Amino acid sequence: MGGNNKPLSCSGLQSVSGASGNTYPWLVMGAANLGGGSINLAGMDVRLSDSSGRTIDYLRVGSSVDASEDPTCSSDPDDLPFDTRLSLVGGDSGKFASRSPDGNGEWSLSSGASDGKDSEGNTNDEGVSGPAISVDNVEVFQGETAVFTVTLSANQGSDLLIDFETRDLSAKAGTDYSSETGTIRVSAGDDQATVSVQTFDSGNSDQTEFFVVLSNPRTSAETQFGTFTSQAGIATILPLANRLDRFEVSAPSSASVCIPVEVTIRALDQQGDVVTDYEGQVSLQTTAGSGNWSAAASDVPTGSLAPSPDTDNDGTVSYQFAGADNGTVSLALANATADQLRVVVTGVANGQQGRSAPIQFLENVLVIESADANGLDLVAERDHLFVARAIRRDPANGECGLIPDYDGQVDVKAWLSRSGDDPGGAAPLVDTGASAATPGTAAPSSDNLTLDFNSGLAAFSLITSDVGQYRLNLLDDTSGIVVDADGNPLTVSGQSSLWTVRPDRFDLLVTDNPSAADANGPVFRSAGQTFELVLSAVGAEGSVLPSYGQEGSPQGVTLSHSLLRPAGGEAGILSGTLDVTGTSFSNGEATASNLGWNEVGILELVADNPSYLGVAPAITGQSGAVGRFVPNRFEVVVSSGELAPFCSAGSAFVYSGQPMSWAVVPELSIFAMGPGTYVTSNYTEGGFRKLAAGDVARSEPVTDNVQTYLSGPAYPVTSNLQAGLLSVAAPGKLTYSFSTTDSFTYEKAVDARVPAFSPNMTITVDAIRDSDGVMAPAAPLSVTPFSPLEIRYGRWELENVYGPENVSELFMPFRAEVWNGSRFVEHAADGCSSWATTPIADPELHHALVAGAGSLTTGSGGPLRLEPKGTQGTDTLVWDVPVWFESDQDGDGSLDDPAGLATFGVYRGHDRVIYWQER
């Protein structure tokens, strides 16, 4: 674009979707793609960013920052791992700037590139033979080896050498991985080789990245050979929190030989947290070698059980976890033998194991089951109905059934067995109707609960006020209802499946949120400005659950958002602490004080825990409307426009005193900005734009910036700025166009009789401020239009004429003249001024003026045609001309219209007389 001496300008933010060329490896952005800005090839800054404003690559060309950087553009980018500074020397030009190797090498310039050559048609590896070379991306856990595979498009007949080097991204060499440099060899006949990099068990809880960059592909003879299609392979190092370490297997300590018992399996990492994305296969086996497996009725698994149905009574089965299991599954084990056994779970892929505590299968047992419509989905502050069934297998016929002798009120002992993840909060109330008890965590020394049985069934309610995870134990060792063959009382006990009491929902309260309903609602924050969210885990009745977050695997919340207004707009990016850890909660509440949104509009925040302690369903919560959000600021790119000459038949000019307008109207490209370089697309959607044309405040120029009057003061300019036009150019981008009817006049006065000069005037954009108070911090901004013309001090000149009164016509010449600094000369460049005889004041005593009209040619017009009337005398013709053709004819300090004398009947030729006096 342009030559090497263009003025500083900024192209503004332009989408690469508008590039005129994007065929690999080129991204071509011409003048039209860059908003018409001029680029000085002796100094420029080029930034490539993603949609969030994060820098992908950056190049600065120029001998100094001041010489190359337009201060109206964005500030310096984030640090990059490559050299991004290229100094110009001598006659160098940015036309031939290149990196060797492509994409990551050092920048250099060709010499003597200012001879008009182009850089088109060549890359740094243009014309190089050999295979296409690529490298893959890898993902490993901390402590594992990252193995990058380098692949050739075809195997070769000779060895190929390729250099490699590791470089930091978010991972740091020496802390997260081992820094490596070297050369790999792809042997003849092969098409692959590997680069191995050891990662460290750093304990970092965040996912980090580094990359391997390839360079210098060559033969053993050091001849360049091969071209890169992908040159950098990225390694993602996953924290161990996502790595399977073991399985946890839990089940009741006692079970009935008549009814399947629920066994819960959880995939855990080294920290004991559930690996919620585990999708591996496990084998299950009972130590007794007996039993059949099926899906649990209370929490139906989404994976696959094999065999299914399981009827071989060998205690062995396999289960394939599915993503929807969230790392936890419940299966049912039926065992008709009064055994004591354990369940062993083994990961098929890597052999991780877990085993349950002993499970005693009994002939007589109290089975605790849900009788609630919600099954085992236990929600704090929502009462749940259960039933205790006294079941036995008849020793005589082997049939299972209820024990009818359990009828009426029976006193039992009740207590809780809390899991390792239980937060230790308030215990539930067990209400049987006959009594109520809050069980402790150890078997009581005496009965503490009365169950009201009806033919072997006793109903009770579980009333909860806090989250928790536990089993309910019931023990009848005092009633003597069940006896052995000798009539001795038998103990009858039972333990529930693992109960997980979850929150009902999350309440989300955004501090000071006005909850705007639409684009006219009150302002909350600017895009990118931080705000505070208070999260509460609440029960069904809305009370905060104080133990949430205190679990053995502290339960947190993941935050996301959705766009409410404008409909169909850009959702933007929610930033800040989006993974609110369980340790952040205190008394059931957590505060995220650093949230931010980079867009304009109204959003809704969503909190989610997909499986509380591994149990479905997900716990969610919504904030309702949050906003309204407005832009952070306006950034403005000025296109200063161009003044139009009155006449360009010769050299372009405008007369002093003559109004001039635009050849190219100035434009302000106004970007509604979010944080950094992000443009808020939603500002121009759905009524969220609050900037009107009248909000662009401008000051008219009153003097020229350089030129002065003869007496010294600045040359005055009279301006007439009309209302501009504001339009949407692109999402988040507005264009303010000056009016085509604007006019500017360099005043005509006697004191303005100066030699021709180029106008240099500035319109000041004092402020850009919308009705929400969003401003352009760079204001005031200068709009100094390009002026390819001169201001010239002119006059209209009539020649005095003489002739006999009896000629047919007398001709009076006239012309336009300009001041050249010492005198008036004919203005040969004026081929544009029109003339007509209509405005001539003429007494016509001795002649008649012939009407006429036309335009000047090389500064001259006419001439005027005067037809004598046959009388002698002088007529004075005064031409009422525009002010730019007036001049001080009589030397009195004021401008006058031009006048010419027509004298008839006194002409007798030239009297060559030195002195003539009448006596």
Coordinates of N, CA and C in Angstrom, one line a residue, residues 487-638:
G487 N -34.8 -71.6 70.1 CA -35.7 -70.6 70.7 C -34.9 -69.5 71.3
N488 N -33.6 -69.4 71.0 CA -32.8 -68.3 71.5 C -33.0 -67.1 70.6
P489 N -33.1 -65.8 71.1 CA -33.3 -64.6 70.3 C -32.2 -64.4 69.4
L490 N -32.5 -64.0 68.1 CA -31.5 -63.6 67.1 C -31.5 -62.1 66.9
T491 N -30.3 -61.6 66.7 CA -30.2 -60.2 66.3 C -30.6 -60.0 64.8
V492 N -31.4 -59.0 64.6 CA -31.7 -58.7 63.2 C -31.3 -57.2 62.9
S493 N -30.5 -57.1 61.9 CA -29.9 -55.7 61.6 C -30.1 -55.4 60.1
G494 N -29.8 -54.2 59.8 CA -29.8 -53.8 58.4 C -29.1 -52.4 58.2
Q495 N -28.6 -52.2 57.0 CA -27.9 -51.0 56.7 C -28.4 -50.5 55.3
S496 N -28.7 -49.2 55.2 CA -29.2 -48.7 54.0 C -28.1 -48.6 52.9
S497 N -28.4 -48.4 51.7 CA -27.4 -48.1 50.7 C -26.9 -46.7 51.0
L498 N -25.9 -46.3 50.3 CA -25.2 -45.0 50.6 C -26.1 -43.9 50.1
W499 N -26.5 -43.1 51.1 CA -27.4 -42.0 50.8 C -26.6 -40.7 50.6
T500 N -26.9 -40.0 49.5 CA -26.2 -38.7 49.3 C -27.3 -37.6 49.3
V501 N -27.2 -36.7 50.2 CA -28.2 -35.7 50.4 C -27.5 -34.4 49.7
R502 N -28.2 -34.0 48.6 CA -27.6 -32.9 47.8 C -28.3 -31.6 48.0
P503 N -27.8 -30.5 47.5 CA -28.5 -29.2 47.5 C -29.7 -29.3 46.5
D504 N -30.7 -28.5 46.7 CA -31.7 -28.5 45.7 C -31.3 -27.6 44.5
R505 N -30.5 -26.6 44.7 CA -30.1 -25.7 43.7 C -29.0 -24.7 44.2
F506 N -28.5 -23.9 43.3 CA -27.7 -22.8 43.7 C -28.4 -21.5 43.5
D507 N -28.3 -20.6 44.5 CA -28.7 -19.3 44.4 C -27.5 -18.4 44.0
L508 N -27.7 -17.5 42.9 CA -26.7 -16.7 42.4 C -27.1 -15.2 42.6
L509 N -26.4 -14.5 43.4 CA -26.7 -13.1 43.6 C -25.5 -12.3 43.2
V510 N -25.7 -11.4 42.2 CA -24.7 -10.5 41.7 C -24.8 -9.2 42.4
T511 N -23.7 -8.8 43.1 CA -23.7 -7.6 43.9 C -24.0 -6.4 43.1
D512 N -25.0 -5.6 43.5 CA -25.4 -4.3 42.9 C -26.0 -4.5 41.5
N513 N -26.4 -5.7 41.2 CA -26.9 -5.9 39.8 C -28.3 -5.3 39.7
P514 N -28.5 -4.4 38.7 CA -29.8 -3.7 38.5 C -30.8 -4.6 37.7
S515 N -30.3 -5.7 37.2 CA -31.2 -6.7 36.5 C -32.0 -6.0 35.4
A516 N -31.2 -5.4 34.5 CA -31.9 -4.7 33.4 C -32.7 -5.7 32.5
A517 N -33.8 -5.3 32.1 CA -34.7 -6.2 31.3 C -34.4 -6.0 29.8
D518 N -33.9 -4.9 29.4 CA -33.7 -4.7 27.9 C -32.7 -3.6 27.7
A519 N -32.5 -3.2 26.5 CA -31.4 -2.2 26.1 C -31.6 -0.9 26.8
N520 N -32.8 -0.6 27.3 CA -33.0 0.7 27.9 C -32.9 0.6 29.5
G521 N -32.5 -0.5 30.0 CA -32.4 -0.7 31.4 C -31.1 0.0 32.0
P522 N -31.0 0.0 33.3 CA -29.9 0.7 33.9 C -28.6 0.0 33.6
V523 N -27.5 0.8 33.6 CA -26.1 0.3 33.3 C -25.6 -0.4 34.6
F524 N -25.0 -1.5 34.4 CA -24.3 -2.3 35.5 C -22.8 -2.1 35.5
R525 N -22.2 -2.6 34.4 CA -20.8 -2.6 34.2 C -20.4 -2.3 32.8
S526 N -19.2 -1.9 32.6 CA -18.6 -1.8 31.2 C -18.0 -3.2 30.9
A527 N -17.9 -3.5 29.6 CA -17.3 -4.7 29.2 C -15.9 -4.9 29.7
G528 N -15.7 -6.1 30.4 CA -14.4 -6.4 30.9 C -14.2 -5.9 32.4
Q529 N -15.1 -5.0 32.8 CA -15.0 -4.6 34.2 C -15.5 -5.7 35.2
T530 N -14.8 -5.8 36.3 CA -15.1 -6.9 37.2 C -16.3 -6.7 38.0
F531 N -17.0 -7.8 38.3 CA -18.1 -7.7 39.2 C -18.1 -8.9 40.1
E532 N -19.0 -8.9 41.1 CA -18.9 -9.9 42.2 C -20.2 -10.7 42.2
L533 N -20.0 -12.1 42.4 CA -21.1 -13.0 42.5 C -21.0 -13.7 43.8
V534 N -22.1 -13.8 44.5 CA -22.2 -14.6 45.7 C -23.0 -15.8 45.4
L535 N -22.4 -17.0 45.6 CA -23.0 -18.3 45.4 C -23.5 -18.9 46.7
S536 N -24.7 -19.5 46.7 CA -25.2 -20.2 47.8 C -25.7 -21.5 47.4
A537 N -25.4 -22.6 48.2 CA -26.0 -23.9 48.0 C -27.2 -23.9 48.9
V538 N -28.4 -24.1 48.4 CA -29.6 -24.0 49.2 C -30.4 -25.3 49.1
G539 N -31.2 -25.5 50.1 CA -32.1 -26.6 50.2 C -33.4 -26.3 49.5
A540 N -34.4 -27.3 49.6 CA -35.6 -27.1 48.9 C -36.4 -25.9 49.4
E541 N -36.2 -25.6 50.7 CA -37.0 -24.5 51.2 C -36.2 -23.2 51.1
G542 N -35.0 -23.2 50.5 CA -34.2 -21.9 50.3 C -33.2 -21.6 51.3
S543 N -33.1 -22.5 52.3 CA -32.1 -22.2 53.4 C -30.7 -22.5 52.9
V544 N -29.7 -21.8 53.3 CA -28.3 -22.0 52.9 C -27.8 -23.3 53.6
L545 N -27.2 -24.2 52.9 CA -26.7 -25.4 53.5 C -25.3 -25.3 53.9
P546 N -25.0 -25.1 55.2 CA -23.7 -24.7 55.7 C -22.5 -25.7 55.4
S547 N -22.8 -26.9 55.2 CA -21.7 -27.9 55.0 C -21.3 -28.1 53.6
Y548 N -22.0 -27.4 52.6 CA -21.5 -27.5 51.2 C -20.1 -27.0 51.1
G549 N -19.3 -27.8 50.4 CA -17.9 -27.4 50.2 C -17.0 -28.0 51.2
Q550 N -17.5 -28.6 52.3 CA -16.7 -29.1 53.4 C -16.5 -30.7 53.2
E551 N -16.9 -31.2 52.1 CA -16.8 -32.7 51.9 C -15.4 -33.1 51.9
G552 N -15.2 -34.4 52.0 CA -13.9 -35.0 51.9 C -13.3 -34.7 50.5
S553 N -14.1 -34.7 49.5 CA -13.7 -34.2 48.1 C -14.5 -33.0 48.0
P554 N -14.0 -31.8 48.4 CA -14.8 -30.6 48.4 C -15.5 -30.3 47.1
Q555 N -16.8 -30.1 47.2 CA -17.6 -29.9 46.0 C -17.7 -28.4 45.7
G556 N -17.4 -28.1 44.4 CA -17.4 -26.7 44.0 C -18.5 -26.5 43.0
V557 N -18.3 -25.5 42.1 CA -19.3 -25.1 41.2 C -18.5 -24.6 39.9
T558 N -19.1 -24.9 38.8 CA -18.6 -24.4 37.5 C -19.5 -23.4 37.0
L559 N -19.0 -22.2 36.7 CA -19.8 -21.1 36.2 C -19.7 -21.0 34.7
S560 N -20.8 -20.7 34.1 CA -20.9 -20.4 32.7 C -22.0 -19.3 32.5
H561 N -22.2 -19.0 31.2 CA -23.2 -17.9 31.0 C -23.9 -18.1 29.7
S562 N -25.0 -17.4 29.6 CA -25.8 -17.4 28.3 C -26.2 -16.0 28.1
L563 N -26.4 -15.6 26.8 CA -26.8 -14.3 26.4 C -28.3 -14.2 26.4
L564 N -28.8 -13.2 27.1 CA -30.2 -12.9 27.1 C -30.6 -11.8 26.1
R565 N -29.8 -10.8 26.0 CA -30.1 -9.7 25.1 C -28.7 -9.1 24.6
P566 N -28.6 -8.8 23.4 CA -29.6 -8.8 22.3 C -29.8 -10.2 21.8
A567 N -31.0 -10.5 21.4 CA -31.3 -11.9 20.8 C -30.4 -12.1 19.6
G568 N -29.8 -13.3 19.6 CA -29.0 -13.7 18.5 C -27.6 -13.0 18.4
G569 N -27.3 -12.3 19.5 CA -26.0 -11.6 19.5 C -24.8 -12.5 19.8
E570 N -23.7 -11.9 20.0 CA -22.5 -12.6 20.3 C -22.4 -12.9 21.8
A571 N -22.2 -14.2 22.2 CA -22.3 -14.6 23.6 C -21.1 -14.0 24.4
G572 N -19.9 -13.8 23.7 CA -18.8 -13.2 24.4 C -18.1 -14.3 25.3
I573 N -17.2 -13.8 26.1 CA -16.4 -14.7 27.0 C -16.6 -14.2 28.4
L574 N -16.9 -15.1 29.3 CA -17.0 -14.9 30.7 C -15.6 -15.2 31.3
S575 N -15.0 -14.3 32.0 CA -13.7 -14.5 32.6 C -13.7 -14.4 34.1
G576 N -12.6 -14.8 34.7 CA -12.5 -14.7 36.1 C -12.5 -16.2 36.7
T577 N -12.8 -16.3 37.9 CA -12.8 -17.6 38.6 C -14.1 -18.3 38.2
L578 N -14.0 -19.2 37.2 CA -15.2 -19.9 36.7 C -15.3 -21.3 37.3
D579 N -14.2 -21.8 37.8 CA -14.3 -23.0 38.6 C -14.1 -22.7 40.0
V580 N -15.2 -22.5 40.7 CA -15.2 -22.1 42.1 C -15.1 -23.4 42.9
T581 N -13.9 -23.5 43.6 CA -13.6 -24.8 44.3 C -14.4 -24.9 45.6
G582 N -14.5 -26.1 46.1 CA -15.3 -26.3 47.3 C -14.6 -25.7 48.5
T583 N -13.3 -25.5 48.4 CA -12.6 -24.9 49.6 C -12.9 -23.4 49.6
S584 N -13.5 -22.9 48.5 CA -13.9 -21.4 48.6 C -15.2 -21.2 49.4
F585 N -15.9 -22.3 49.6 CA -17.2 -22.1 50.3 C -17.0 -22.1 51.8
S586 N -17.8 -21.2 52.5 CA -17.8 -21.1 53.9 C -19.3 -20.9 54.3
N587 N -19.7 -21.8 55.2 CA -21.1 -21.8 55.6 C -22.1 -21.8 54.4
G588 N -21.6 -22.6 53.4 CA -22.5 -22.8 52.2 C -22.5 -21.7 51.2
E589 N -21.6 -20.7 51.4 CA -21.5 -19.6 50.4 C -20.1 -19.4 49.9
A590 N -20.0 -19.0 48.7 CA -18.7 -18.6 48.1 C -18.9 -17.3 47.3
T591 N -17.8 -16.6 47.2 CA -17.8 -15.3 46.5 C -16.8 -15.4 45.4
A592 N -17.2 -15.1 44.2 CA -16.3 -14.9 43.0 C -16.3 -13.4 42.7
S593 N -15.2 -12.7 43.1 CA -15.2 -11.3 43.0 C -14.5 -10.7 41.8
N594 N -14.0 -11.6 40.9 CA -13.2 -11.2 39.8 C -13.8 -11.5 38.4
L595 N -15.1 -11.7 38.4 CA -15.8 -12.1 37.1 C -15.8 -10.9 36.2
G596 N -15.8 -11.2 34.9 CA -15.9 -10.1 33.9 C -16.5 -10.7 32.6
W597 N -17.1 -9.8 31.8 CA -17.7 -10.2 30.5 C -17.2 -9.2 29.5
N598 N -16.8 -9.7 28.4 CA -16.2 -8.8 27.4 C -17.1 -8.3 26.4
E599 N -18.4 -8.5 26.6 CA -19.4 -8.0 25.6 C -20.4 -7.0 26.1
V600 N -21.2 -6.5 25.3 CA -22.3 -5.6 25.6 C -23.6 -6.3 25.6
G601 N -24.5 -6.0 26.5 CA -25.8 -6.6 26.6 C -26.2 -7.0 28.0
I602 N -27.0 -8.1 28.0 CA -27.5 -8.6 29.3 C -27.3 -10.1 29.2
L603 N -26.7 -10.6 30.3 CA -26.4 -12.1 30.3 C -27.1 -12.7 31.5
E604 N -27.0 -14.0 31.5 CA -27.4 -14.8 32.7 C -26.3 -15.7 33.1
L605 N -26.0 -15.8 34.4 CA -25.0 -16.7 34.9 C -25.6 -18.0 35.3
V606 N -24.9 -19.1 35.0 CA -25.4 -20.4 35.3 C -24.3 -21.1 36.2
A607 N -24.7 -21.7 37.3 CA -23.9 -22.5 38.2 C -24.2 -23.9 38.0
D608 N -23.2 -24.8 38.0 CA -23.5 -26.2 37.8 C -22.5 -27.1 38.5
N609 N -23.0 -28.1 39.2 CA -22.3 -29.2 39.7 C -22.9 -30.4 39.1
P610 N -22.2 -31.1 38.1 CA -22.9 -32.1 37.3 C -23.3 -33.3 38.1
S611 N -22.5 -33.6 39.2 CA -22.9 -34.8 40.0 C -22.3 -34.5 41.4
Y612 N -23.1 -34.2 42.4 CA -22.7 -34.0 43.7 C -22.2 -35.3 44.4
L613 N -20.9 -35.3 44.7 CA -20.3 -36.5 45.2 C -20.5 -37.7 44.3
G614 N -20.6 -37.5 43.0 CA -20.7 -38.5 42.0 C -22.1 -39.0 41.8
V615 N -23.1 -38.3 42.3 CA -24.5 -38.8 42.2 C -25.3 -37.8 41.4
A616 N -26.0 -38.3 40.4 CA -26.9 -37.5 39.6 C -28.2 -37.2 40.4
P617 N -29.0 -36.2 40.0 CA -28.8 -35.3 38.8 C -27.9 -34.1 39.1
A618 N -27.7 -33.4 38.1 CA -26.8 -32.2 38.3 C -27.6 -31.1 39.1
I619 N -26.8 -30.4 39.8 CA -27.3 -29.3 40.6 C -27.0 -28.0 39.9
T620 N -28.0 -27.2 39.6 CA -27.8 -26.0 38.8 C -28.4 -24.8 39.5
G621 N -28.2 -23.6 39.0 CA -28.8 -22.4 39.4 C -28.5 -21.3 38.4
Q622 N -29.5 -20.4 38.3 CA -29.4 -19.3 37.4 C -29.5 -18.0 38.1
S623 N -28.8 -17.0 37.6 CA -28.8 -15.7 38.2 C -30.0 -14.8 37.8
G624 N -30.6 -15.1 36.7 CA -31.5 -14.2 36.1 C -30.7 -13.1 35.4
A625 N -31.4 -12.1 34.9 CA -30.7 -11.1 34.1 C -29.6 -10.4 34.9
V626 N -28.4 -10.3 34.3 CA -27.3 -9.5 34.8 C -26.9 -8.4 33.8
G627 N -27.0 -7.2 34.2 CA -26.6 -6.1 33.3 C -27.5 -4.9 33.5
R628 N -27.3 -4.0 32.7 CA -26.8 -3.9 31.4 C -25.3 -3.6 31.3
F629 N -24.6 -4.3 30.4 CA -23.2 -4.0 30.2 C -23.0 -3.1 29.0
V630 N -22.1 -2.2 29.1 CA -21.8 -1.2 28.0 C -20.4 -1.3 27.6
P631 N -20.0 -0.7 26.5 CA -18.6 -0.8 26.1 C -17.6 -0.2 27.2
N632 N -16.4 -0.7 27.1 CA -15.4 -0.1 28.0 C -15.0 1.3 27.6
R633 N -15.0 1.5 26.3 CA -14.5 2.8 25.7 C -14.7 2.7 24.2
F634 N -14.5 3.9 23.6 CA -14.5 3.9 22.1 C -13.1 4.1 21.6
E635 N -12.7 3.4 20.7 CA -11.4 3.6 20.0 C -11.7 4.2 18.6
V636 N -11.0 5.2 18.1 CA -11.3 5.9 16.9 C -10.1 5.9 16.0
V637 N -10.4 5.6 14.7 CA -9.4 5.7 13.7 C -9.9 6.8 12.7
V638 N -9.0 7.8 12.5 CA -9.3 9.0 11.7 C -8.9 8.8 10.3

